[in-house]
Coordinates of C-alpha atoms in Angstrom, one line a residue:
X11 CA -4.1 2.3 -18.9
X12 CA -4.2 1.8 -15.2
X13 CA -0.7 2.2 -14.9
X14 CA -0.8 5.4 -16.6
X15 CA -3.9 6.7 -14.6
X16 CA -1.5 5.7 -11.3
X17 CA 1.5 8.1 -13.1
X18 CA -1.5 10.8 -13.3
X19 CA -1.9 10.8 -9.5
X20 CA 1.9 11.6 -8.8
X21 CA 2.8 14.9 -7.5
X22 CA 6.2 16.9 -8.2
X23 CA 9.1 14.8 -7.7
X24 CA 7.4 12.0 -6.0
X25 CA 8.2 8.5 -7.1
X26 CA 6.5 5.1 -6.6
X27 CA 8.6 2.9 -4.5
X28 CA 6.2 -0.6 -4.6
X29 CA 3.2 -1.4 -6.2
X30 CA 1.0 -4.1 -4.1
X31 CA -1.8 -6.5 -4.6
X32 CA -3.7 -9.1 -1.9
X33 CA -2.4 -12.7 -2.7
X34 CA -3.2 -14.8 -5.7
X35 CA -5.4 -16.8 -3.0
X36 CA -7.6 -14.0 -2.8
X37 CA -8.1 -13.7 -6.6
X38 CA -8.0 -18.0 -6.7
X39 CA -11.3 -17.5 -4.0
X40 CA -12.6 -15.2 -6.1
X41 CA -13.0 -17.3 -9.2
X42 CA -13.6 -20.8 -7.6
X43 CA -17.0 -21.3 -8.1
X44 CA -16.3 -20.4 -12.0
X45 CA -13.4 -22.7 -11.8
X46 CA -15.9 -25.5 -10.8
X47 CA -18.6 -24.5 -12.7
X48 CA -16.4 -25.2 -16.1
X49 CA -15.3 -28.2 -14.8
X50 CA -18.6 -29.6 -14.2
X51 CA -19.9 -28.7 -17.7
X52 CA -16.6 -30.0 -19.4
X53 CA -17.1 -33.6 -17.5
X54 CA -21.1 -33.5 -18.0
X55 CA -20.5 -32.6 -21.9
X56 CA -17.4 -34.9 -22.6
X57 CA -19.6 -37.9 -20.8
X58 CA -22.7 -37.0 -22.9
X59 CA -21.3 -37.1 -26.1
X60 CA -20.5 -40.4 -27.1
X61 CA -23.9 -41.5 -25.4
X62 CA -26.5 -39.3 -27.1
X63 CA -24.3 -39.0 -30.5
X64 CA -27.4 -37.7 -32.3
X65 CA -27.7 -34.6 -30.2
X66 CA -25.1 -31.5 -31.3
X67 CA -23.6 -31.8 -27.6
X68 CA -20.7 -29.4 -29.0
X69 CA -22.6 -26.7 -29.1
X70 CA -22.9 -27.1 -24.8
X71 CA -19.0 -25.5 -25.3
X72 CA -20.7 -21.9 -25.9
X73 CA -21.9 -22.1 -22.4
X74 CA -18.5 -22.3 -21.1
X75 CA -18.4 -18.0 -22.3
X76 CA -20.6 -17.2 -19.4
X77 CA -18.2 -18.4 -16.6
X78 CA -15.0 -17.5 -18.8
X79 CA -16.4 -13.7 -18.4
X80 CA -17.1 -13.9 -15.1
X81 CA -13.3 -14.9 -14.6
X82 CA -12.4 -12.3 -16.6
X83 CA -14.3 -9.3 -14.5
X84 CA -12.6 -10.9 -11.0
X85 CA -9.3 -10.7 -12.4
X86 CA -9.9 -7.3 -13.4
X87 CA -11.3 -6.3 -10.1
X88 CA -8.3 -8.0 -8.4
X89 CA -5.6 -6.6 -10.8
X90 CA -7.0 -2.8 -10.4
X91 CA -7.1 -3.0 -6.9
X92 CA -3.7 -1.5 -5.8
X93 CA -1.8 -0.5 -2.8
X94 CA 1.1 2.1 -3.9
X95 CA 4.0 3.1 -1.6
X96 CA 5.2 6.3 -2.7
X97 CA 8.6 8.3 -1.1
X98 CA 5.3 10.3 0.1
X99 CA 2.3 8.4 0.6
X100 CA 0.1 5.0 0.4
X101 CA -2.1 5.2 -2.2
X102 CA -5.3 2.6 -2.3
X103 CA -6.4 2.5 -5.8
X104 CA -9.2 0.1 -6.7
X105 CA -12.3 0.0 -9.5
X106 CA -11.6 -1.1 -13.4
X107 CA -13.5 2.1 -14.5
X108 CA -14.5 4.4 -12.1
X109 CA -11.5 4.8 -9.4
X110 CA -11.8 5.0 -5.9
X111 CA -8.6 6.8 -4.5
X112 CA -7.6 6.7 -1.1
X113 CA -4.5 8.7 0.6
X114 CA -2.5 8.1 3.4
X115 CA 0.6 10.2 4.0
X116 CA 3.3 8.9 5.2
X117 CA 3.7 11.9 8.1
X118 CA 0.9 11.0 9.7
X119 CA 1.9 6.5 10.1
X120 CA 2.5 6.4 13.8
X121 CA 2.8 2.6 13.6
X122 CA 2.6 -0.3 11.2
X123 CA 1.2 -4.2 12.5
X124 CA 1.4 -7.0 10.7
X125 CA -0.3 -10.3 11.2
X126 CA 1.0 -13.4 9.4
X127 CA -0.3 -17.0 9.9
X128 CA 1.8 -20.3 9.2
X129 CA 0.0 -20.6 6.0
X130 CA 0.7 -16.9 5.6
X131 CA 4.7 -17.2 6.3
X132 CA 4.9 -20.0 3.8
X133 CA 3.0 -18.5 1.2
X134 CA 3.9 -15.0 1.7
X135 CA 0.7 -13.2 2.2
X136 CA -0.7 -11.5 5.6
X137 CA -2.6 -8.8 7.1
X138 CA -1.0 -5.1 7.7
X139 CA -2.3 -2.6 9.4
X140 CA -1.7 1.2 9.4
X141 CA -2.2 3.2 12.7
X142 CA -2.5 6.8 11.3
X143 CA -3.0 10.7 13.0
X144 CA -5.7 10.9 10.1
X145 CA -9.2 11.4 10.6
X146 CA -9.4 7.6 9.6
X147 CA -7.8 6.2 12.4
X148 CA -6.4 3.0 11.2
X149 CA -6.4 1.2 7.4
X150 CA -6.3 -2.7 7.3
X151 CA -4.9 -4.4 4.5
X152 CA -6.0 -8.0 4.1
X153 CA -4.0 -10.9 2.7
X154 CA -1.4 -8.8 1.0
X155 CA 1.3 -10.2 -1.1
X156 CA 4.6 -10.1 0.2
X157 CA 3.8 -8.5 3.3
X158 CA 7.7 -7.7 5.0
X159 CA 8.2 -6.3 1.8
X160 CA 5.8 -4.5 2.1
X161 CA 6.3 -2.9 6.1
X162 CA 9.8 -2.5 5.6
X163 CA 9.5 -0.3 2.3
X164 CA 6.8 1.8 3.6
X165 CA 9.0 2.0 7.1
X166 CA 12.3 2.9 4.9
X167 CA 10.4 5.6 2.9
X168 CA 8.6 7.0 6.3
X169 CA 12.5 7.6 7.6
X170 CA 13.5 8.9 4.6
X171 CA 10.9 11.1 4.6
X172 CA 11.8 12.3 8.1
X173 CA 15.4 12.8 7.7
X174 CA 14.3 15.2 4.5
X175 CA 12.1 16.8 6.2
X176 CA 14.6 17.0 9.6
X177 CA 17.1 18.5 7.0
X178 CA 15.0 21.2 5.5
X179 CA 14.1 22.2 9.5
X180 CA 17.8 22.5 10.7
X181 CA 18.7 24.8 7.9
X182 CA 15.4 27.0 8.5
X183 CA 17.3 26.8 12.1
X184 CA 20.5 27.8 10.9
X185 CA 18.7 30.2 9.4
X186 CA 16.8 31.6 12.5
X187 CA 20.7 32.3 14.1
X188 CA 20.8 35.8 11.9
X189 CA 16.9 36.6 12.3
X190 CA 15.5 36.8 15.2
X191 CA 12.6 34.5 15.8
X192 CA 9.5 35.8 18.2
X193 CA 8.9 34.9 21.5
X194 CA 6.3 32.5 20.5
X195 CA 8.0 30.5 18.4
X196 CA 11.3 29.8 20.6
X197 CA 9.6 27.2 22.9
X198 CA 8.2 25.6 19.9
X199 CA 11.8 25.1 18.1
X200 CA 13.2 24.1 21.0
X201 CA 10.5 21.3 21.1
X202 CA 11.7 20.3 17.4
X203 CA 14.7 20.2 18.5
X204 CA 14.5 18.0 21.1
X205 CA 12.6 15.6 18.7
X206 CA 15.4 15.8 16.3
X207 CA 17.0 15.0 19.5
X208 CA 15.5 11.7 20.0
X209 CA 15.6 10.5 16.4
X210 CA 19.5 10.6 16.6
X211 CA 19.6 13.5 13.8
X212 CA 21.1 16.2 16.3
X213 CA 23.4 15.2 19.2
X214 CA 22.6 16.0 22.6
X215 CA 25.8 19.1 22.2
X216 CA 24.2 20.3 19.1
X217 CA 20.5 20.7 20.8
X218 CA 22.2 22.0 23.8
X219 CA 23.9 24.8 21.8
X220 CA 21.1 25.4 19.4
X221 CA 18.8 25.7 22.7
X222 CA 21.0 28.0 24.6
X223 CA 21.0 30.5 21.5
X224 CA 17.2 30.2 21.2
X225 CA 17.2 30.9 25.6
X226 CA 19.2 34.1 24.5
X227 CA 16.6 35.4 22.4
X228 CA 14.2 35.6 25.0

């Protein structure tokens, strides 16, 4: 169910590249006071039945359903709360019945951090955070599973993304050479050019050509 509710939230030819949770520590927190809470009752029942024989002590088992529930919600909360990397966005997906989506496309990540401690780098879980040109600034993602994997996916797909979008913008430009493009929108090509520039997707020969026919224009 949840995985099709995650298909539902695809757009056109958009695919899902990793699907993250936090660590199992995180859910293993969660459920520790239930995990000692059975205990406890297991000990205190197996000790009192062979000393108060005429007492129906077995029936003490049925208590164990209350904590066995509560288990059974925190894994549910931990396993529907999801970070997606898409070849177009991160997705935040949490709550077992009503959903709580959040978007972050991947245009707008200026920079990735991630925090790991010793424990972290031996049990593969740390703290990433994404610096975005969104209205909300930055999103922190705590205790994450596998969290290299995680960067370096979302990095791979942001350059991806780039070099599509790079290559849909140099044949609009190739384009522009039989048009002929306003006066307004030369000095903005010629600054997308020069970013292609910089990411290494146009040599500095191929902007210097493609910026003396824009100059022409004028």
């Amino acid at each position: 169910m949840a995985r099709n509710y995650l298909h539902s939230l695809l757009g056109d030819q958009e695919e899902i590249l990793l699907v993250s949770r936090q660590h199992w520590f995180v859910l293993f927190r969660m459920i520790l006071l239930e995990l000692i809470a059975i205990l406890i009752l297991v000990v205190i029942l197996v000790i009192a039945q062979p000393l108060l024989p005429e007492i129906p002590i077995g029936y003490g088992y049925f208590l164990l359903v209350l904590p066995l529930i509560s288990i059974a919600r925190e894994f549910m909360i931990w396993w529907n709360r999801q970070i997606v990397i898409t070849n177009r966005r991160v997705i935040q997906l949490s709550g077992i019945i009503n959903k709580n989506v959040i978007d972050s496309s991947l245009e707008k990540v200026n920079d990735v951090k991630m925090v790991q401690s010793f424990w972290g780098r031996l049990f593969r879980y740390g703290n990433v955070e994404i610096l975005t040109a969104s209205e909300m600034g930055a999103n922190l993602f705590k205790k994450i599973g596998n969290p290299i994997r995680f960067k370096t996916t979302m990095l791979n797909a942001k350059s991806r993304l780039e070099l599509e979008q790079a290559g849909g913008f140099v044949e609009k430009l190739s384009a522009i050479d039989v048009s002929e493009p306003t006066a307004n929108d030369i000095p903005a090509l010629i600054e997308r050019l020069g970013a292609l520039r910089e990411k290494g997707i146009l040599t500095q020969e191929e902007f210097e050509k493609k910026k003396a026919e824009l100059l022409e224009k004028l």
